[in-house]
Coordinates of C-alpha atoms in Angstrom, one line a residue:
Chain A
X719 CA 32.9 4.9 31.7
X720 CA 32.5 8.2 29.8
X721 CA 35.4 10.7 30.4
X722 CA 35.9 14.5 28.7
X723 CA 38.5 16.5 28.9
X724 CA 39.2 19.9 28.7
X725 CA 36.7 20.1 25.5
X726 CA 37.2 23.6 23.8
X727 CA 34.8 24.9 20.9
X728 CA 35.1 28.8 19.6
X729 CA 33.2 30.3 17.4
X730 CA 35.7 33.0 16.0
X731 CA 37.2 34.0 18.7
X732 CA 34.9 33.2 21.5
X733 CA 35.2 30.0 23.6
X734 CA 31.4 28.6 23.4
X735 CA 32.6 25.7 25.2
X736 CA 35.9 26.9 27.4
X737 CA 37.5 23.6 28.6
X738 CA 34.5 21.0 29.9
X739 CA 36.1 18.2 32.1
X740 CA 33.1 15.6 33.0
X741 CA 32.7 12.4 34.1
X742 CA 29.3 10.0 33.2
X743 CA 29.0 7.1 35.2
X744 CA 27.1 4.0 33.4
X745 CA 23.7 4.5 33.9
X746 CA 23.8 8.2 35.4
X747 CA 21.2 10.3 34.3
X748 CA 22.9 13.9 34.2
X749 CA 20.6 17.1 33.5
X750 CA 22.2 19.9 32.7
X751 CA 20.9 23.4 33.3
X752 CA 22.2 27.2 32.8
X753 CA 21.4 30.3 30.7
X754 CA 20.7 30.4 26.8
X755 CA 23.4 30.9 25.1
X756 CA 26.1 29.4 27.5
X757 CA 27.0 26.3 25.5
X758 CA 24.5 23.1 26.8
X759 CA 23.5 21.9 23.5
X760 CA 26.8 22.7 21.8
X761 CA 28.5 20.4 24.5
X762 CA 25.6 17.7 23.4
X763 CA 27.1 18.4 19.7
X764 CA 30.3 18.3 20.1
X765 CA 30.1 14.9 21.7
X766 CA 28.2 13.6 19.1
X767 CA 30.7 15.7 16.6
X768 CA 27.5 17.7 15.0
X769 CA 30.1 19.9 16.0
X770 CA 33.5 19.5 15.5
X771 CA 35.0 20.7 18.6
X772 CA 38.3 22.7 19.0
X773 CA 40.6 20.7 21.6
X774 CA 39.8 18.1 24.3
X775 CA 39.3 14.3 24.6
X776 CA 36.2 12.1 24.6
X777 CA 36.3 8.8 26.2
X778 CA 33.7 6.2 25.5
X779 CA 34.2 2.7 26.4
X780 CA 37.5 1.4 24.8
X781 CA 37.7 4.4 22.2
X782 CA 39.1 7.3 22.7
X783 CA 38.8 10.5 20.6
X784 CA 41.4 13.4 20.3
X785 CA 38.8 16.1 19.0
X786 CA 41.8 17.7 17.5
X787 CA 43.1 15.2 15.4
X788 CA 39.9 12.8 15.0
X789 CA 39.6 10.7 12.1
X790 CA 36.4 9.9 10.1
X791 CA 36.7 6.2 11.0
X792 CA 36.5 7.9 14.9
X793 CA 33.8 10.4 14.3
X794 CA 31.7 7.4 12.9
X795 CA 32.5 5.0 15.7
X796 CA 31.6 7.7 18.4
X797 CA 28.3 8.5 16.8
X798 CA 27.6 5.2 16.8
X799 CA 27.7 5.0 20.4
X800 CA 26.1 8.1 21.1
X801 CA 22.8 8.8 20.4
X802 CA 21.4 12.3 20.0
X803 CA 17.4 13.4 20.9
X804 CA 16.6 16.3 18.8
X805 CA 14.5 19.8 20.0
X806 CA 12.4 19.6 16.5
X807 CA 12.0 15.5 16.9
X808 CA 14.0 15.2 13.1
X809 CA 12.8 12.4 12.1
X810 CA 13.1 11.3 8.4
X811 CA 9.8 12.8 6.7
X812 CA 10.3 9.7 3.6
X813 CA 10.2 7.3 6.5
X814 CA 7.7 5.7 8.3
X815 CA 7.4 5.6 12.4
X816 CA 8.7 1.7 12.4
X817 CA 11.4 2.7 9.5
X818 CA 13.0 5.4 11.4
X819 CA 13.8 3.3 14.1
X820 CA 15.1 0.6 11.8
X821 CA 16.9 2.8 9.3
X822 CA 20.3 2.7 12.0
X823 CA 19.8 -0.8 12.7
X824 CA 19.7 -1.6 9.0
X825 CA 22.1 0.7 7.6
X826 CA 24.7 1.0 10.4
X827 CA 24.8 -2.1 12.3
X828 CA 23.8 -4.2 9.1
X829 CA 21.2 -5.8 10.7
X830 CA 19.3 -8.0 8.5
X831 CA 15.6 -6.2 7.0
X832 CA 13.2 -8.7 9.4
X833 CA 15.4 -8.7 12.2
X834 CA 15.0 -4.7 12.6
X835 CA 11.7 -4.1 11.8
X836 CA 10.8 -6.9 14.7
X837 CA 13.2 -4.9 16.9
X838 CA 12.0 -1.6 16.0
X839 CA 8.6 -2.9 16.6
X840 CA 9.0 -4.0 20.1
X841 CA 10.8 -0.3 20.5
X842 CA 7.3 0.7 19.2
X843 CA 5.1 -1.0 22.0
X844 CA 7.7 0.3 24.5
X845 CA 7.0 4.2 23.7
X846 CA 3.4 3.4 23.4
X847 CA 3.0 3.6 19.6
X848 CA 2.5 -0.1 19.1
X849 CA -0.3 0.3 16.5
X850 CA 1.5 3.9 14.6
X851 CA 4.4 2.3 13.1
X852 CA 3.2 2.4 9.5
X853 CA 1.9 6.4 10.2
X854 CA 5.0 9.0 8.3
X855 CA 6.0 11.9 10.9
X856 CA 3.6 14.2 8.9
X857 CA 0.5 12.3 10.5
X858 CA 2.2 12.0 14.0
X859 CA 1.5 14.5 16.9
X860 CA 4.7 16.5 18.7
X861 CA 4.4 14.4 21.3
X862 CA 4.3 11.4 19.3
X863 CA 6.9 12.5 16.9
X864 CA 9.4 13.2 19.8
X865 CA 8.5 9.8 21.3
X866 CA 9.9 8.1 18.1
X867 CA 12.5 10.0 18.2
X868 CA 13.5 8.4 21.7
X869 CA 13.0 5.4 20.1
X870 CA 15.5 5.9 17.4
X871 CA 18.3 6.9 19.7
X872 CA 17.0 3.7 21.4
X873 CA 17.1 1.3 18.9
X874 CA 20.8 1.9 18.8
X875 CA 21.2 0.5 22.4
X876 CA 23.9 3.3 22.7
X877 CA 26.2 4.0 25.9
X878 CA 24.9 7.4 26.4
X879 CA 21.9 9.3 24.6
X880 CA 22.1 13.1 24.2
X881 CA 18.5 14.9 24.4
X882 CA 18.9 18.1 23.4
X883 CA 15.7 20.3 24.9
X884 CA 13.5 17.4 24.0
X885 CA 10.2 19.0 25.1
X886 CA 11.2 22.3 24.6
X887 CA 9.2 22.5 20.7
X888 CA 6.4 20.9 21.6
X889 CA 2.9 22.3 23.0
X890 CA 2.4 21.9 26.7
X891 CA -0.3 18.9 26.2
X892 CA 2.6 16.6 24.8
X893 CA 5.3 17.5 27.3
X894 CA 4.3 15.2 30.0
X895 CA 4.3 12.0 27.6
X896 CA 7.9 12.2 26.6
X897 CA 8.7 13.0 29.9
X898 CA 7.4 9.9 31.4
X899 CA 9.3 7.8 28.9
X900 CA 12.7 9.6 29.8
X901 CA 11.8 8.4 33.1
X902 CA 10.7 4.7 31.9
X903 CA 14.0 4.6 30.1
X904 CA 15.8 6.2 33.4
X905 CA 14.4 3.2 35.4
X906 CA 15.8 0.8 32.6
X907 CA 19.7 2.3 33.8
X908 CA 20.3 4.0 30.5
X909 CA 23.1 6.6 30.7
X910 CA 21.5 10.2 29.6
X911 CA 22.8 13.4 29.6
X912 CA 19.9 15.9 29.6
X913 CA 19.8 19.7 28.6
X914 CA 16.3 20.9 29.7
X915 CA 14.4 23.4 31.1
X916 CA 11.8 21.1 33.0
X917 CA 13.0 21.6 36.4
X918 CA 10.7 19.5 37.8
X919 CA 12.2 16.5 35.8
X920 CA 15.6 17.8 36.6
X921 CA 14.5 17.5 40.3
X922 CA 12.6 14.1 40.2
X923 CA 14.9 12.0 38.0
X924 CA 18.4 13.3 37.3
X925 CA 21.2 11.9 40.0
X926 CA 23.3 15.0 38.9
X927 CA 22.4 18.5 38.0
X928 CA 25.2 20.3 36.3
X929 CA 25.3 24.3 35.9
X930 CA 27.0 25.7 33.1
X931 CA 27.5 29.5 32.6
X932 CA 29.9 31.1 29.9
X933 CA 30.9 27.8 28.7
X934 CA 32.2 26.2 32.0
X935 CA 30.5 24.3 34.7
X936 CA 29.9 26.5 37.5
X937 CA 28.8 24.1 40.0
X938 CA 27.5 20.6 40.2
X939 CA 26.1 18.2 42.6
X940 CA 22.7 16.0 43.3
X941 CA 19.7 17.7 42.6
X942 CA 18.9 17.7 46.2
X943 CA 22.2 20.1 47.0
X944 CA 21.8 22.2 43.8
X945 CA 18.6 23.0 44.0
X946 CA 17.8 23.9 47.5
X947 CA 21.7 24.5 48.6
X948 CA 23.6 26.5 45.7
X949 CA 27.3 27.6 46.8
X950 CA 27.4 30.0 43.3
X951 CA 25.7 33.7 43.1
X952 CA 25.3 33.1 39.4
X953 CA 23.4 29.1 40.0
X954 CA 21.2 31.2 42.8
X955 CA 20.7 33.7 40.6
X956 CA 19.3 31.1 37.1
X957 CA 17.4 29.2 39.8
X958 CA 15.5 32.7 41.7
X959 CA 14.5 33.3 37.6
X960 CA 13.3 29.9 37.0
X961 CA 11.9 28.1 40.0
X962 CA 8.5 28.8 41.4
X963 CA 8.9 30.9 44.9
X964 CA 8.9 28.5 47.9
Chain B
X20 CA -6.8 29.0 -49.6
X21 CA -6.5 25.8 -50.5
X22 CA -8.8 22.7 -48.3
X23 CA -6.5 20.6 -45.9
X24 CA -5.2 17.3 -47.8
X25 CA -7.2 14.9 -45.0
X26 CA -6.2 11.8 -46.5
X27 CA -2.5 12.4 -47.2
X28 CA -2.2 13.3 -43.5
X29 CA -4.3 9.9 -42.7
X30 CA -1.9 8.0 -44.6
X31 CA 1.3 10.1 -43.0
X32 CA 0.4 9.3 -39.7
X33 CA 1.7 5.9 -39.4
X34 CA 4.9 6.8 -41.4
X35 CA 5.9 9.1 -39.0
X36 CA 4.8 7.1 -35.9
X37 CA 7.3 4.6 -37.1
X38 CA 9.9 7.2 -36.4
X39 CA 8.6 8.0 -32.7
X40 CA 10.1 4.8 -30.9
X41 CA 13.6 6.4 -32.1
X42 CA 12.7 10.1 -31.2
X43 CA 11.5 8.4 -27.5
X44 CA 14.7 5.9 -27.6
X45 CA 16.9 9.7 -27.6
X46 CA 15.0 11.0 -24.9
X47 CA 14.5 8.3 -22.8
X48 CA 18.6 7.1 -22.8
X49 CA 19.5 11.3 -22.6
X50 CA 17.0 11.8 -19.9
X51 CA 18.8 8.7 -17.5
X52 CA 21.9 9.8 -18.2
X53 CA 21.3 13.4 -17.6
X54 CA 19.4 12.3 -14.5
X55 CA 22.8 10.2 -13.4
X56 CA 25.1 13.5 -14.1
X57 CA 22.8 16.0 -12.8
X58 CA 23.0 13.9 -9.3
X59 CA 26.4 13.5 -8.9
X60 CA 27.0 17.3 -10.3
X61 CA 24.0 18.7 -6.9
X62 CA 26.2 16.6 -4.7
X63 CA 29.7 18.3 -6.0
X64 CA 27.8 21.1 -5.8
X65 CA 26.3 20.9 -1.8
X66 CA 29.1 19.6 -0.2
X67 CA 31.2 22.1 -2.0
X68 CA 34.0 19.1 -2.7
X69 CA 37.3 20.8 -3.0
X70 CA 38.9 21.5 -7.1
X71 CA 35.5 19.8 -8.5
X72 CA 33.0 22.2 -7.3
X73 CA 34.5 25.1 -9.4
X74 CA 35.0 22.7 -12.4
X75 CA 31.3 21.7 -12.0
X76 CA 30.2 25.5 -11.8
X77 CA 32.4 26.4 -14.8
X78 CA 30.4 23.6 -16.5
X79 CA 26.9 24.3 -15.4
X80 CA 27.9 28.3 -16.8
X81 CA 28.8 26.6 -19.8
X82 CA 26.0 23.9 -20.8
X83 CA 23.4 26.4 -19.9
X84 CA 25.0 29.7 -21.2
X85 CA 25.3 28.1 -24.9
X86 CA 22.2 27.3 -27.6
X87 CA 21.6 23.6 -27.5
X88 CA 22.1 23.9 -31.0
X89 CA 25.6 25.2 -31.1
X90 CA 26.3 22.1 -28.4
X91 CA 25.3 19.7 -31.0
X92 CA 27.1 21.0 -34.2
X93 CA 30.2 21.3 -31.5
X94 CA 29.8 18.1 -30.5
X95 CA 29.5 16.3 -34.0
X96 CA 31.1 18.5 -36.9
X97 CA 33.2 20.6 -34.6
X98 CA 35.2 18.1 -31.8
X99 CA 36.1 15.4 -34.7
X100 CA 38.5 18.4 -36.2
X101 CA 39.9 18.2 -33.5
X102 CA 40.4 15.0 -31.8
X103 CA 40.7 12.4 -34.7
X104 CA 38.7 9.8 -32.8
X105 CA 35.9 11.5 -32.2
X106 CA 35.5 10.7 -36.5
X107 CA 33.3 7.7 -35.1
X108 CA 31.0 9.3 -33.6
X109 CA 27.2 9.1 -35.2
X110 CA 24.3 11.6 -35.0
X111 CA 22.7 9.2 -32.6
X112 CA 25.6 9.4 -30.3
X113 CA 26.3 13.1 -30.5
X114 CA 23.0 13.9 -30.4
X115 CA 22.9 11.7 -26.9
X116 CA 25.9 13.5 -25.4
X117 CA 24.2 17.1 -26.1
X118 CA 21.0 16.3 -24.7
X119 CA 22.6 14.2 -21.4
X120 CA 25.3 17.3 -21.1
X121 CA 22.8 20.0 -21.4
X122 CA 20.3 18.8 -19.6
X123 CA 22.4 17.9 -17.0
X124 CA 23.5 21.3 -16.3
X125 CA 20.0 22.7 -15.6
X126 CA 18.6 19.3 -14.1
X127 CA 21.5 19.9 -11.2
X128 CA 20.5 22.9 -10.0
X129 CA 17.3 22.6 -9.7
X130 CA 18.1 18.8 -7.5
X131 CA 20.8 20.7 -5.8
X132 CA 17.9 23.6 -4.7
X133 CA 16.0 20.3 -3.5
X134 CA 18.8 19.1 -1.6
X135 CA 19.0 22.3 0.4
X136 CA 15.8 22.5 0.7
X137 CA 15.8 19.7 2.9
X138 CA 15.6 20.3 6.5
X139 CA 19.4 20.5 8.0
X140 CA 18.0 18.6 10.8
X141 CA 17.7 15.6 9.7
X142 CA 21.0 15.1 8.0
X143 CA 22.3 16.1 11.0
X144 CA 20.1 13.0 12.9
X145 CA 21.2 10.5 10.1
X146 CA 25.1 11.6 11.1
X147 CA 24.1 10.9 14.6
X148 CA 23.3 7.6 14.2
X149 CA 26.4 7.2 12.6
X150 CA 25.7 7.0 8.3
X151 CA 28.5 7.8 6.7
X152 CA 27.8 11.0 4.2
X153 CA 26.9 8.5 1.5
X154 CA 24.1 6.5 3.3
X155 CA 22.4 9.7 4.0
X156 CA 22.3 11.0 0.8
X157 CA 21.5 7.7 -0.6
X158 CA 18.4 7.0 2.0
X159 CA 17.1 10.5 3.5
X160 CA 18.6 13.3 1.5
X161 CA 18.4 12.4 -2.1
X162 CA 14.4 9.8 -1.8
X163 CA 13.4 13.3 -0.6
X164 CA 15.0 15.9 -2.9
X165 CA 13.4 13.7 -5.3
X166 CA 10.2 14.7 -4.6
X167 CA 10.7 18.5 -4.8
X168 CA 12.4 18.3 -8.1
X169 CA 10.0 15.9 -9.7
X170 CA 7.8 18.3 -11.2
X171 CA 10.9 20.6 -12.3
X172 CA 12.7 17.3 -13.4
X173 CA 9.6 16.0 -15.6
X174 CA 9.6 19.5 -17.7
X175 CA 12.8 18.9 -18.3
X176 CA 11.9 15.5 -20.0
X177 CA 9.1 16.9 -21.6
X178 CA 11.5 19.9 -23.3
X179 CA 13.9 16.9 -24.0
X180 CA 11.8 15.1 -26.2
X181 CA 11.1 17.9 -28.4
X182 CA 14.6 19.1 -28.1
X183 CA 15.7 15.5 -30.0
X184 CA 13.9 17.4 -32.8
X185 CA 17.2 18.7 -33.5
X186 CA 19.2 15.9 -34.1
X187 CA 17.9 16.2 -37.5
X188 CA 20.3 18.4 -38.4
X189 CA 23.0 16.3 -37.9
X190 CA 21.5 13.7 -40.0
X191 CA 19.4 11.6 -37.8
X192 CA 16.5 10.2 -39.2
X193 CA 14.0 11.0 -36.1
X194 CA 10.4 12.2 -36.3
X195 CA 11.3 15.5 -37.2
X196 CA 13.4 14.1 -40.1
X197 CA 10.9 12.5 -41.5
X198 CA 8.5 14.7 -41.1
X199 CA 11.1 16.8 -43.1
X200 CA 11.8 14.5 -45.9
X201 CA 8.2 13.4 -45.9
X202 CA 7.3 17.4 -46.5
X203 CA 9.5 18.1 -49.0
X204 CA 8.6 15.0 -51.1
X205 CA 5.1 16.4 -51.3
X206 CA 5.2 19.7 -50.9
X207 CA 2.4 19.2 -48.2
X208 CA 4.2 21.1 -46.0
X209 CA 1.5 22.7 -43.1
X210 CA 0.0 19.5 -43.4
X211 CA 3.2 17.4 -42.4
X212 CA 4.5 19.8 -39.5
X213 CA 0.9 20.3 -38.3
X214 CA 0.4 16.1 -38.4
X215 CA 4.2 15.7 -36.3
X216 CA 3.1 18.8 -33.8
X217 CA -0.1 17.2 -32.9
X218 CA 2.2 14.0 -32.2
X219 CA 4.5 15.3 -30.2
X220 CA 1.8 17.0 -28.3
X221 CA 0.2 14.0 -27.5
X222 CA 3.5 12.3 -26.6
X223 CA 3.8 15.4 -24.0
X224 CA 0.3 14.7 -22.6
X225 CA 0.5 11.3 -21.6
X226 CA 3.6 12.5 -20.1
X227 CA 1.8 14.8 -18.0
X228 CA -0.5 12.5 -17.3
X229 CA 2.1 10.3 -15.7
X230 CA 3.4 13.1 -13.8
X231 CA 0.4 14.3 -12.0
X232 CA 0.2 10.0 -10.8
X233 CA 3.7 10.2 -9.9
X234 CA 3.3 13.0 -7.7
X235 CA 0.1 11.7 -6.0
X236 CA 2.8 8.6 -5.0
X237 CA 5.6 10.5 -4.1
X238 CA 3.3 12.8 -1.7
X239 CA 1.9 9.7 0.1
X240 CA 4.1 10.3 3.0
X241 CA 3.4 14.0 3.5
X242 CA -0.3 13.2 3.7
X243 CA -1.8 14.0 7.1

């Protein structure tokens, strides 16, 4: 359903993102894991074209995107069926819970004013913030925050949403909420490709763990193989550093 | 020293007030159209469009590198010279184009600071969910930038409206000229000027006063 190939991104002259094939089945929940600095979340913006990337193709659906020769009338129509889950949450400060989850439905799919606020409210009840949609992100917690964040990408009822290190800015006490509704909204069959350090969640929820190192994936496979059967030195080496000793 | 003449500046007072709705009507029109310029100038200006950005630098250097002054008597005595239609123009008009023009060019950088000011992530969300450049300026980007330059932005009014003091040199009949004509019929000058100062200072006052509400309301969302 979702098909990339050989996506390239440099920054001057090194390759961030050195030729990425993938394939995302419709409702696959991918997490992807590796070193810092080896191009996760620029793969998650170049999809989304936050950034523009080099060379490659992105298939979604019926549209199909030529990274090197995209058009805006492209860009726009692949954002709009990708959604992207921010580290910092992002929300807009001048809008209220309820309005930030509108504000797309309103302003990009023209949905009329009553209409979205009635969706955006059920969205609301869903994350667990039934009674906060008229609270501004300045008065929300982290966790909340993040949670309405979710429900933004949400609201768009995209093919795939993009979280990029969703609970990696927030304090440990809020992690576990927005963790539990990636899995609510993993039991609900939405497609998700995750970068994350939580390998717990990787473990628990993802039906494919991807390793990228240097801007290529090293190795992929169900969490059950990566984890506990690894067939690269460098995916044995990341996991000895960040899982717990057996 | 002569006693202050009480009564002649009692009976001055609403002479010259009769002038203020014209000195306000200057202000007011230059301050939305400056407002209008300066936001389309910040935008040439953050998005660094292609040919116009340097055009709207080389007028910014201009409009704030030159006397307001020297922009008016350009505008009314000097452009006419030149461009034969420009014979219409009136001390109103002129003295509206000078104030919007130079304004403007301040007025834009301090919205353009605001602009950058505001966090990069979340014009980066509003492209995710697919705005075009326009929408998010329109609904996240510019609502916000609004805020920080309010206070900035309301000094700027409150300089404008003594700054349409000068359109009495080019012949306008505005508080100032009044007060001018007014003074030089009596002689009763200190009384005069000190009469129009202590009106445009109260003018400026209420102004502030509606600033500090209009910040309490812009803040609302930023209140934890």
């Amino acid at each position: 359903m979702i098909e990339i190939r050989g996506l390239t991104k440099r920054f001057g002259d090194r390759a961030v993102l050195d030729g990425i094939d993938l394939d995302i089945g419709r409702g696959e929940i991918i997490v992807v894991i590796g070193p810092s600095g080896t191009g996760k979340s620029t793969l998650l913006r170049c999809l989304n074209f936050l950034e523009k990337p080099d060379a490659g193709t992105i298939l979604v659906g019926d549209l199909t995107v030529d990274a090197a020769r995209a058009t805006k009338d492209e860009i726009l129509r692949l954002r709009r069926c990708t959604a992207f889950v921010f580290q910092n949450y992002a929300l807009f400060a001048n809008k209220t819970a309820l309005q930030n989850i509108a504000e797309g439905l309103i302003v990009v799919k023209k949905m009329a004013k009553a209409e979205a606020h009635a969706k955006a409210q059920a969205i609301l009840e869903r994350i667990g913030l039934g009674d906060r949609g008229d609270s501004y992100p300045a008065a929300l917690s982290g966790g909340q925050q993040q949670r309405v964040g979710i429900g933004r990408a949400m609201a768009l009822e995209a093919a795939l949403i993009l979280f990029d290190e969703p609970t990696s800015s927030l304090d440990p006490e809020w992690v576990d909420e927005v963790l539990d509704l990636m899995r609510q909204l993993a039991r609900a069959h939405q497609t998700m490709l995750v970068v994350t350090h939580e390998m717990q969640f990787a473990r628990d929820v993802a039906d494919r763990v991807i390793f990228m190192d240097e801007g290529r994936i090293v190795e992929q496979g169900p969490p059950s193989e990566l984890f506990f059967r690894p067939g690269d030195e460098r995916t044995r080496s990341f996991l000895r550093k960040v899982l717990p000793p057996a | 020293m002569q006693g202050l003449d009480l009564d002649y500046m009692v009976g001055l007072l609403p002479v010259l007030l009769s002038y203020l709705p014209l000195t306000l009507q200057l202000a007011v029109t230059g301050m939305a159209l400056a407002l209008l310029l300066a936001c389309l100038l910040a935008v040439v200006r953050v998005l660094q469009v292609p040919v116009l950005d340097p055009l709207v630098r080389l007028f910014i250097s201009f409009f704030r590198g030159t006397p307001l002054l020297v922009q008016l008597f350009l505008f009314y005595y000097g452009l006419p010279q030149v461009f034969a239609f420009l014979t219409a123009i009136n001390g109103i008009t002129a003295t509206i184009i000078g104030l919007t023009l130079h304004f403007a060019a301040y007025m834009a950088e301090s919205i353009r600071a605001a602009i950058v000011g505001i966090d990069r992530s979340q014009t980066e969300a509003a492209l995710s969910i697919g705005m075009t450049t326009s929408q998010m300026m329109r609904r996240i980007v510019l609502p916000q930038a609004a805020r920080v330059a309010a206070p900035t932005l309301m000094n700027y009014f409150i300089d404008m409206i003594k700054s349409t003091s000068l359109a009495f040199t080019l012949g306008v009949t505005e508080l100032m000229g009044a007060t001018q004509k007014e003074a030089a019929g009596s002689f009763l000058y200190f009384e005069a000027f000190i009469t129009v100062a202590v009106i445009y200072w109260i003018v400026v006052e209420g102004l502030s006063w509606v600033q500090r509400r209009m910040e309490v309301f812009l803040n609302r969302a930023y209140a934890r």
